[in-house]
Amino acid sequence: MKYAKIIATAVAIISLFAPSYVSAAMCSTNAVCPTSIEFLEKSENTVVLNDPSIDDASINTDVKMLEIGDYIKYKLLLENASGDTFELSDLSFDDNEAIAYSFVFTDNNNKIAPNETKEAILTIEYKNPIEDDDYLDNVYTGNLSATLTLIKNNSTINPATSFDSPLIPIIAIVAIITVSYVLYRKYGRIRSAAIIVLLLGAFISIGVYAVESCVIEIKTKVTVPRYEGREINNVIMDKPIIDDEHSEYMEPVTGVNFLEPSSDTNGKGVYIFAPTKNDEIPIYYYRGAVNNNNLIFADYCWKIFRTTETEGLKIIYNGVPTNGRCVAEGDDTMIATGVKYNAAVNNLSYFGYSYASNGHTFSYMNNSRITNGMIFANDVSYVDGHYVLSGDQYVKDSDFATNRDSILKTHHYTCYAVNGTECTTVRYVYMTRSVNMFYVTLKNGEKIEDVVRDEVTNEKNENKSIVRETVDNWYRDHMTVYTDDLEDAVWCNDRSLYDIGGWDKNNDVFEITNEQDGKMIFNANYRVFTSGKPDINCANKNDAFTVSEENGNGNLEYPVGLMTLDEAVMAGFNWYRYDNSSDNYLNNGKGWWLMSPSLVSANNVYVGVAYSRVDHVTPIFTSNGLGGVRPMVSLKKGFRVQSGDGTSDSPFIIEK
């Protein structure tokens, strides 16, 4: 009996202090209710699966979205049937969720007056990335519920103390008072304890902000396929990492070390190429041991490599599908094997994807054939149809065997005759090695500067290399029907030079290595084997092989080419350190041609090769060596994933 009196007294006192609290989940008790809803607009990728509806105070929608940024808008009519003004609460929605909501009255006034019917816009947007764990079988299905709250004008909501039911704070306070009374009753001073507890309960009740509000529930079913229906480029760019920063699978704090192979500590995944990170269209690329970049196009399997500056997608040949799977290995990942890059190794033009027809042939002469009295000069002139040695001259004597290398660093020209300073053709010595001197023969007034300009920079591109013939013939026979789906991307045969060594008559150091042999070093070689800074740009327009002259040399018949040294290193190959290995998605256990000239040494021209048998790229592969061929094409922007998840067992199937 005493307990009942105490509880009754507590409730009475609390009721004096606490304001009225009204919250309704049903429009029968809501002051403001939605009366109609209709579709207004949506993004291109958004699909309405079911028409929106209103169920008392609940709004129901059912949509499918594909990309971040997709949205749908509905037009609502809200009716205020009360005599009070209600205001939209800014606590209605959480903007940090993957699916975000926004609500505005069309008159930009967030209040609805008594007995007023107002038009409003409800927007549902795919705003933030969905967590990987929220996908089930590569599909996210969200049955979401959001609350649109309107409060009586001049009221406030304290989210820490407001409740969906007015009984909750009352019951909680009564319970506190009752328990406190029982405890104090047991330990004495009953009356004092009761008074203190009652006052405490009253004080607490004052702090409970129960407000007069209207709650409209928005129930949304949102379906988001992880891949299906999305642009393939956007799938790649979903969660990229900048390659000059520390991250998962990246032990160096400065990012990828391109002088080392890809690994779980040196890059695995999709990266933004750091030199382009501030560009309007950054470049994204795959690196390392990934298995989510397989794609079927034109009835062939391909590996996705990188995006392009025009939002295309470069892909590299990887065999023929087997029952819809891309599981080819070894020779089957290439269109041809045992192919020469070019016919010979002893011609200055033979590192070209296409090359000039008048290439100078490399020759050599043995020390024993150099007799006393032969003259070497540091310059030459051409007068009346014959060459004349000029400038500083050296006459071969008994000290030649000892001082040969230092002498020939600065005295390159010789008529190769005793006491001969005039000749119809002249020899230019560009390198020494062992007991031999390597030279090219100049004629018709040519100087070495002309040879380097005309054949190394090669403005003519008159003849196809053997490897280009192989690529072009395959494309002609199998791919021409797909040409409209491909962009005219640049395929770079970068013949720009880092150091021309002994090919410069004014260069008193033959080369950049420890050997005194005058190597000509191409920029691609230096970038990937010395500086560790690969580049995707093509320095000279004449080396940028394209179909159209708009963005390149216009020398190609078809939009197809080969990977470069720089790109192979980006993908995960390292330079030619035989003690290192690389587990990357392009490793097929074979050697296959790249498109980059590497160096000229002695009487050999070297071109880059992805030499997968020991998992590296190497410059030490002569142009007449035998390698495999893996063409690359570049898909135009706009292809969407029809099915698949990019694995070898379920490659992406794409469509326009």
PDB file of N, CA and C in Angstrom, residues 519-592:
ATOM      1  N   LYS A 519      77.850   2.205 -75.839  1.00  0.00           N
ATOM      2  CA  LYS A 519      76.457   1.821 -76.074  1.00  0.00           C
ATOM      3  C   LYS A 519      75.566   3.042 -76.303  1.00  0.00           C
ATOM      4  N   MET A 520      74.604   2.873 -77.182  1.00  0.00           N
ATOM      5  CA  MET A 520      73.527   3.838 -77.363  1.00  0.00           C
ATOM      6  C   MET A 520      72.376   3.392 -76.455  1.00  0.00           C
ATOM      7  N   ILE A 521      71.969   4.252 -75.510  1.00  0.00           N
ATOM      8  CA  ILE A 521      70.956   3.883 -74.524  1.00  0.00           C
ATOM      9  C   ILE A 521      69.668   4.640 -74.817  1.00  0.00           C
ATOM     10  N   PHE A 522      68.577   3.906 -74.988  1.00  0.00           N
ATOM     11  CA  PHE A 522      67.284   4.538 -75.213  1.00  0.00           C
ATOM     12  C   PHE A 522      66.634   4.925 -73.885  1.00  0.00           C
ATOM     13  N   ASN A 523      65.734   5.896 -73.952  1.00  0.00           N
ATOM     14  CA  ASN A 523      65.113   6.406 -72.728  1.00  0.00           C
ATOM     15  C   ASN A 523      64.306   5.351 -71.979  1.00  0.00           C
ATOM     16  N   ALA A 524      63.647   4.473 -72.699  1.00  0.00           N
ATOM     17  CA  ALA A 524      62.868   3.432 -72.023  1.00  0.00           C
ATOM     18  C   ALA A 524      63.777   2.557 -71.165  1.00  0.00           C
ATOM     19  N   ASN A 525      64.950   2.233 -71.699  1.00  0.00           N
ATOM     20  CA  ASN A 525      65.928   1.450 -70.948  1.00  0.00           C
ATOM     21  C   ASN A 525      66.316   2.167 -69.660  1.00  0.00           C
ATOM     22  N   TYR A 526      66.634   3.443 -69.767  1.00  0.00           N
ATOM     23  CA  TYR A 526      67.050   4.202 -68.587  1.00  0.00           C
ATOM     24  C   TYR A 526      65.920   4.310 -67.563  1.00  0.00           C
ATOM     25  N   ARG A 527      64.708   4.568 -68.044  1.00  0.00           N
ATOM     26  CA  ARG A 527      63.584   4.762 -67.119  1.00  0.00           C
ATOM     27  C   ARG A 527      63.326   3.523 -66.274  1.00  0.00           C
ATOM     28  N   VAL A 528      63.323   2.366 -66.901  1.00  0.00           N
ATOM     29  CA  VAL A 528      62.890   1.181 -66.154  1.00  0.00           C
ATOM     30  C   VAL A 528      64.036   0.397 -65.529  1.00  0.00           C
ATOM     31  N   PHE A 529      65.263   0.579 -66.024  1.00  0.00           N
ATOM     32  CA  PHE A 529      66.377  -0.194 -65.493  1.00  0.00           C
ATOM     33  C   PHE A 529      67.317   0.617 -64.602  1.00  0.00           C
ATOM     34  N   THR A 530      67.208   1.946 -64.672  1.00  0.00           N
ATOM     35  CA  THR A 530      68.111   2.784 -63.879  1.00  0.00           C
ATOM     36  C   THR A 530      67.359   3.714 -62.938  1.00  0.00           C
ATOM     37  N   SER A 531      66.443   4.519 -63.477  1.00  0.00           N
ATOM     38  CA  SER A 531      65.751   5.491 -62.627  1.00  0.00           C
ATOM     39  C   SER A 531      64.552   4.893 -61.906  1.00  0.00           C
ATOM     40  N   GLY A 532      63.979   3.831 -62.455  1.00  0.00           N
ATOM     41  CA  GLY A 532      62.790   3.245 -61.842  1.00  0.00           C
ATOM     42  C   GLY A 532      61.574   4.150 -61.935  1.00  0.00           C
ATOM     43  N   LYS A 533      61.481   4.928 -63.019  1.00  0.00           N
ATOM     44  CA  LYS A 533      60.360   5.848 -63.195  1.00  0.00           C
ATOM     45  C   LYS A 533      59.741   5.651 -64.577  1.00  0.00           C
ATOM     46  N   PRO A 534      58.885   4.660 -64.719  1.00  0.00           N
ATOM     47  CA  PRO A 534      58.256   4.412 -66.017  1.00  0.00           C
ATOM     48  C   PRO A 534      57.371   5.579 -66.435  1.00  0.00           C
ATOM     49  N   ASP A 535      57.150   5.672 -67.730  1.00  0.00           N
ATOM     50  CA  ASP A 535      56.363   6.770 -68.287  1.00  0.00           C
ATOM     51  C   ASP A 535      55.371   6.189 -69.289  1.00  0.00           C
ATOM     52  N   ILE A 536      54.199   6.796 -69.382  1.00  0.00           N
ATOM     53  CA  ILE A 536      53.212   6.330 -70.363  1.00  0.00           C
ATOM     54  C   ILE A 536      53.105   7.276 -71.545  1.00  0.00           C
ATOM     55  N   ASN A 537      53.851   8.374 -71.522  1.00  0.00           N
ATOM     56  CA  ASN A 537      53.815   9.319 -72.631  1.00  0.00           C
ATOM     57  C   ASN A 537      54.785   8.886 -73.724  1.00  0.00           C
ATOM     58  N   CYS A 538      54.552   9.366 -74.920  1.00  0.00           N
ATOM     59  CA  CYS A 538      55.442   9.068 -76.042  1.00  0.00           C
ATOM     60  C   CYS A 538      56.108  10.375 -76.454  1.00  0.00           C
ATOM     61  N   ALA A 539      57.431  10.442 -76.291  1.00  0.00           N
ATOM     62  CA  ALA A 539      58.147  11.708 -76.421  1.00  0.00           C
ATOM     63  C   ALA A 539      58.028  12.316 -77.815  1.00  0.00           C
ATOM     64  N   ASN A 540      58.084  11.472 -78.845  1.00  0.00           N
ATOM     65  CA  ASN A 540      58.086  11.976 -80.217  1.00  0.00           C
ATOM     66  C   ASN A 540      56.851  11.492 -80.963  1.00  0.00           C
ATOM     67  N   LYS A 541      56.218  12.408 -81.677  1.00  0.00           N
ATOM     68  CA  LYS A 541      55.014  12.043 -82.422  1.00  0.00           C
ATOM     69  C   LYS A 541      55.310  10.942 -83.433  1.00  0.00           C
ATOM     70  N   ASN A 542      56.507  10.945 -83.988  1.00  0.00           N
ATOM     71  CA  ASN A 542      56.832   9.941 -84.992  1.00  0.00           C
ATOM     72  C   ASN A 542      56.939   8.535 -84.411  1.00  0.00           C
ATOM     73  N   ASP A 543      57.153   8.436 -83.089  1.00  0.00           N
ATOM     74  CA  ASP A 543      57.207   7.131 -82.430  1.00  0.00           C
ATOM     75  C   ASP A 543      55.848   6.692 -81.906  1.00  0.00           C
ATOM     76  N   ALA A 544      54.876   7.601 -81.956  1.00  0.00           N
ATOM     77  CA  ALA A 544      53.529   7.311 -81.459  1.00  0.00           C
ATOM     78  C   ALA A 544      52.718   6.696 -82.590  1.00  0.00           C
ATOM     79  N   PHE A 545      52.674   5.369 -82.641  1.00  0.00           N
ATOM     80  CA  PHE A 545      52.020   4.678 -83.746  1.00  0.00           C
ATOM     81  C   PHE A 545      50.502   4.709 -83.567  1.00  0.00           C
ATOM     82  N   THR A 546      49.836   5.281 -84.564  1.00  0.00           N
ATOM     83  CA  THR A 546      48.383   5.410 -84.574  1.00  0.00           C
ATOM     84  C   THR A 546      47.877   5.232 -85.996  1.00  0.00           C
ATOM     85  N   VAL A 547      46.569   5.100 -86.123  1.00  0.00           N
ATOM     86  CA  VAL A 547      45.951   5.034 -87.452  1.00  0.00           C
ATOM     87  C   VAL A 547      45.795   6.439 -88.018  1.00  0.00           C
ATOM     88  N   SER A 548      45.329   7.340 -87.167  1.00  0.00           N
ATOM     89  CA  SER A 548      45.122   8.730 -87.580  1.00  0.00           C
ATOM     90  C   SER A 548      46.333   9.570 -87.212  1.00  0.00           C
ATOM     91  N   GLU A 549      46.557  10.645 -87.971  1.00  0.00           N
ATOM     92  CA  GLU A 549      47.634  11.569 -87.650  1.00  0.00           C
ATOM     93  C   GLU A 549      47.213  12.586 -86.593  1.00  0.00           C
ATOM     94  N   GLU A 550      45.982  12.503 -86.133  1.00  0.00           N
ATOM     95  CA  GLU A 550      45.474  13.482 -85.174  1.00  0.00           C
ATOM     96  C   GLU A 550      46.255  13.441 -83.861  1.00  0.00           C
ATOM     97  N   ASN A 551      46.575  12.239 -83.393  1.00  0.00           N
ATOM     98  CA  ASN A 551      47.280  12.125 -82.111  1.00  0.00           C
ATOM     99  C   ASN A 551      48.540  11.269 -82.199  1.00  0.00           C
ATOM    100  N   GLY A 552      49.030  11.022 -83.420  1.00  0.00           N
ATOM    101  CA  GLY A 552      50.217  10.202 -83.582  1.00  0.00           C
ATOM    102  C   GLY A 552      50.757  10.293 -84.992  1.00  0.00           C
ATOM    103  N   ASN A 553      51.501   9.249 -85.395  1.00  0.00           N
ATOM    104  CA  ASN A 553      52.178   9.322 -86.693  1.00  0.00           C
ATOM    105  C   ASN A 553      51.327   8.862 -87.866  1.00  0.00           C
ATOM    106  N   GLY A 554      50.159   8.286 -87.604  1.00  0.00           N
ATOM    107  CA  GLY A 554      49.280   7.874 -88.690  1.00  0.00           C
ATOM    108  C   GLY A 554      49.830   6.745 -89.534  1.00  0.00           C
ATOM    109  N   ASN A 555      50.765   5.960 -89.001  1.00  0.00           N
ATOM    110  CA  ASN A 555      51.445   4.936 -89.782  1.00  0.00           C
ATOM    111  C   ASN A 555      50.756   3.578 -89.750  1.00  0.00           C
ATOM    112  N   LEU A 556      49.821   3.374 -88.821  1.00  0.00           N
ATOM    113  CA  LEU A 556      49.194   2.056 -88.668  1.00  0.00           C
ATOM    114  C   LEU A 556      48.010   1.864 -89.611  1.00  0.00           C
ATOM    115  N   GLU A 557      47.813   0.623 -89.987  1.00  0.00           N
ATOM    116  CA  GLU A 557      46.606   0.251 -90.715  1.00  0.00           C
ATOM    117  C   GLU A 557      45.470  -0.096 -89.761  1.00  0.00           C
ATOM    118  N   TYR A 558      45.819  -0.641 -88.606  1.00  0.00           N
ATOM    119  CA  TYR A 558      44.818  -1.120 -87.655  1.00  0.00           C
ATOM    120  C   TYR A 558      45.144  -0.600 -86.251  1.00  0.00           C
ATOM    121  N   PRO A 559      44.133  -0.414 -85.408  1.00  0.00           N
ATOM    122  CA  PRO A 559      44.353   0.104 -84.049  1.00  0.00           C
ATOM    123  C   PRO A 559      44.808  -0.991 -83.086  1.00  0.00           C
ATOM    124  N   VAL A 560      46.030  -1.449 -83.264  1.00  0.00           N
ATOM    125  CA  VAL A 560      46.556  -2.552 -82.464  1.00  0.00           C
ATOM    126  C   VAL A 560      48.063  -2.364 -82.323  1.00  0.00           C
ATOM    127  N   GLY A 561      48.620  -2.794 -81.196  1.00  0.00           N
ATOM    128  CA  GLY A 561      50.051  -2.661 -80.989  1.00  0.00           C
ATOM    129  C   GLY A 561      50.540  -3.625 -79.933  1.00  0.00           C
ATOM    130  N   LEU A 562      51.671  -3.284 -79.308  1.00  0.00           N
ATOM    131  CA  LEU A 562      52.282  -4.117 -78.276  1.00  0.00           C
ATOM    132  C   LEU A 562      52.483  -3.303 -77.007  1.00  0.00           C
ATOM    133  N   MET A 563      52.685  -3.992 -75.892  1.00  0.00           N
ATOM    134  CA  MET A 563      52.997  -3.350 -74.627  1.00  0.00           C
ATOM    135  C   MET A 563      54.419  -2.790 -74.659  1.00  0.00           C
ATOM    136  N   THR A 564      54.658  -1.744 -73.876  1.00  0.00           N
ATOM    137  CA  THR A 564      55.989  -1.151 -73.798  1.00  0.00           C
ATOM    138  C   THR A 564      56.749  -1.682 -72.580  1.00  0.00           C
ATOM    139  N   LEU A 565      58.059  -1.411 -72.542  1.00  0.00           N
ATOM    140  CA  LEU A 565      58.859  -1.732 -71.363  1.00  0.00           C
ATOM    141  C   LEU A 565      58.289  -1.062 -70.114  1.00  0.00           C
ATOM    142  N   ASP A 566      57.933   0.217 -70.245  1.00  0.00           N
ATOM    143  CA  ASP A 566      57.392   0.960 -69.105  1.00  0.00           C
ATOM    144  C   ASP A 566      56.132   0.286 -68.572  1.00  0.00           C
ATOM    145  N   GLU A 567      55.258  -0.111 -69.483  1.00  0.00           N
ATOM    146  CA  GLU A 567      53.994  -0.703 -69.064  1.00  0.00           C
ATOM    147  C   GLU A 567      54.196  -2.070 -68.418  1.00  0.00           C
ATOM    148  N   ALA A 568      55.136  -2.859 -68.950  1.00  0.00           N
ATOM    149  CA  ALA A 568      55.402  -4.171 -68.362  1.00  0.00           C
ATOM    150  C   ALA A 568      55.920  -4.041 -66.933  1.00  0.00           C
ATOM    151  N   VAL A 569      56.753  -3.029 -66.699  1.00  0.00           N
ATOM    152  CA  VAL A 569      57.265  -2.793 -65.350  1.00  0.00           C
ATOM    153  C   VAL A 569      56.145  -2.310 -64.432  1.00  0.00           C
ATOM    154  N   MET A 570      55.250  -1.475 -64.950  1.00  0.00           N
ATOM    155  CA  MET A 570      54.096  -1.054 -64.151  1.00  0.00           C
ATOM    156  C   MET A 570      53.245  -2.254 -63.751  1.00  0.00           C
ATOM    157  N   ALA A 571      53.084  -3.200 -64.666  1.00  0.00           N
ATOM    158  CA  ALA A 571      52.253  -4.372 -64.389  1.00  0.00           C
ATOM    159  C   ALA A 571      52.869  -5.291 -63.348  1.00  0.00           C
ATOM    160  N   GLY A 572      54.192  -5.217 -63.174  1.00  0.00           N
ATOM    161  CA  GLY A 572      54.800  -6.018 -62.115  1.00  0.00           C
ATOM    162  C   GLY A 572      56.089  -6.718 -62.452  1.00  0.00           C
ATOM    163  N   PHE A 573      56.504  -6.736 -63.739  1.00  0.00           N
ATOM    164  CA  PHE A 573      57.813  -7.287 -64.068  1.00  0.00           C
ATOM    165  C   PHE A 573      58.899  -6.376 -63.496  1.00  0.00           C
ATOM    166  N   ASN A 574      60.047  -6.957 -63.187  1.00  0.00           N
ATOM    167  CA  ASN A 574      61.171  -6.136 -62.754  1.00  0.00           C
ATOM    168  C   ASN A 574      62.246  -6.185 -63.832  1.00  0.00           C
ATOM    169  N   TRP A 575      63.333  -5.503 -63.622  1.00  0.00           N
ATOM    170  CA  TRP A 575      64.388  -5.550 -64.620  1.00  0.00           C
ATOM    171  C   TRP A 575      65.168  -6.854 -64.484  1.00  0.00           C
ATOM    172  N   TYR A 576      66.201  -7.001 -65.291  1.00  0.00           N
ATOM    173  CA  TYR A 576      66.777  -8.325 -65.497  1.00  0.00           C
ATOM    174  C   TYR A 576      67.690  -8.780 -64.362  1.00  0.00           C
ATOM    175  N   ARG A 577      67.140  -8.891 -63.168  1.00  0.00           N
ATOM    176  CA  ARG A 577      67.875  -9.502 -62.054  1.00  0.00           C
ATOM    177  C   ARG A 577      67.398 -10.940 -61.924  1.00  0.00           C
ATOM    178  N   TYR A 578      68.243 -11.840 -62.256  1.00  0.00           N
ATOM    179  CA  TYR A 578      67.831 -13.234 -62.324  1.00  0.00           C
ATOM    180  C   TYR A 578      67.537 -13.841 -60.955  1.00  0.00           C
ATOM    181  N   ASP A 579      67.965 -13.166 -59.882  1.00  0.00           N
ATOM    182  CA  ASP A 579      67.705 -13.728 -58.560  1.00  0.00           C
ATOM    183  C   ASP A 579      66.349 -13.296 -58.013  1.00  0.00           C
ATOM    184  N   ASN A 580      65.627 -12.481 -58.761  1.00  0.00           N
ATOM    185  CA  ASN A 580      64.301 -12.042 -58.323  1.00  0.00           C
ATOM    186  C   ASN A 580      63.230 -12.651 -59.208  1.00  0.00           C
ATOM    187  N   SER A 581      62.059 -12.850 -58.648  1.00  0.00           N
ATOM    188  CA  SER A 581      60.942 -13.353 -59.434  1.00  0.00           C
ATOM    189  C   SER A 581      59.730 -12.478 -59.173  1.00  0.00           C
ATOM    190  N   SER A 582      58.803 -12.514 -60.094  1.00  0.00           N
ATOM    191  CA  SER A 582      57.614 -11.680 -59.990  1.00  0.00           C
ATOM    192  C   SER A 582      56.380 -12.513 -60.270  1.00  0.00           C
ATOM    193  N   ASP A 583      55.459 -12.490 -59.348  1.00  0.00           N
ATOM    194  CA  ASP A 583      54.189 -13.180 -59.543  1.00  0.00           C
ATOM    195  C   ASP A 583      53.177 -12.135 -59.981  1.00  0.00           C
ATOM    196  N   ASN A 584      53.024 -11.975 -61.289  1.00  0.00           N
ATOM    197  CA  ASN A 584      52.071 -10.985 -61.786  1.00  0.00           C
ATOM    198  C   ASN A 584      51.175 -11.596 -62.854  1.00  0.00           C
ATOM    199  N   TYR A 585      50.088 -10.919 -63.137  1.00  0.00           N
ATOM    200  CA  TYR A 585      49.028 -11.482 -63.971  1.00  0.00           C
ATOM    201  C   TYR A 585      49.432 -11.677 -65.426  1.00  0.00           C
ATOM    202  N   LEU A 586      50.572 -11.125 -65.855  1.00  0.00           N
ATOM    203  CA  LEU A 586      51.030 -11.301 -67.229  1.00  0.00           C
ATOM    204  C   LEU A 586      52.068 -12.408 -67.376  1.00  0.00           C
ATOM    205  N   ASN A 587      52.460 -12.986 -66.273  1.00  0.00           N
ATOM    206  CA  ASN A 587      53.478 -14.032 -66.302  1.00  0.00           C
ATOM    207  C   ASN A 587      52.888 -15.303 -66.918  1.00  0.00           C
ATOM    208  N   ASN A 588      53.350 -15.643 -68.100  1.00  0.00           N
ATOM    209  CA  ASN A 588      52.851 -16.850 -68.767  1.00  0.00           C
ATOM    210  C   ASN A 588      53.938 -17.916 -68.920  1.00  0.00           C
ATOM    211  N   GLY A 589      55.063 -17.705 -68.251  1.00  0.00           N
ATOM    212  CA  GLY A 589      56.139 -18.684 -68.313  1.00  0.00           C
ATOM    213  C   GLY A 589      56.929 -18.654 -69.596  1.00  0.00           C
ATOM    214  N   LYS A 590      56.712 -17.638 -70.438  1.00  0.00           N
ATOM    215  CA  LYS A 590      57.375 -17.549 -71.740  1.00  0.00           C
ATOM    216  C   LYS A 590      57.984 -16.160 -71.911  1.00  0.00           C
ATOM    217  N   GLY A 591      58.703 -15.990 -73.017  1.00  0.00           N
ATOM    218  CA  GLY A 591      59.229 -14.680 -73.377  1.00  0.00           C
ATOM    219  C   GLY A 591      58.424 -14.104 -74.529  1.00  0.00           C
ATOM    220  N   TRP A 592      58.012 -12.857 -74.413  1.00  0.00           N
ATOM    221  CA  TRP A 592      57.210 -12.234 -75.486  1.00  0.00           C
ATOM    222  C   TRP A 592      57.633 -10.782 -75.692  1.00  0.00           C
TER     223      TRP A 592
END
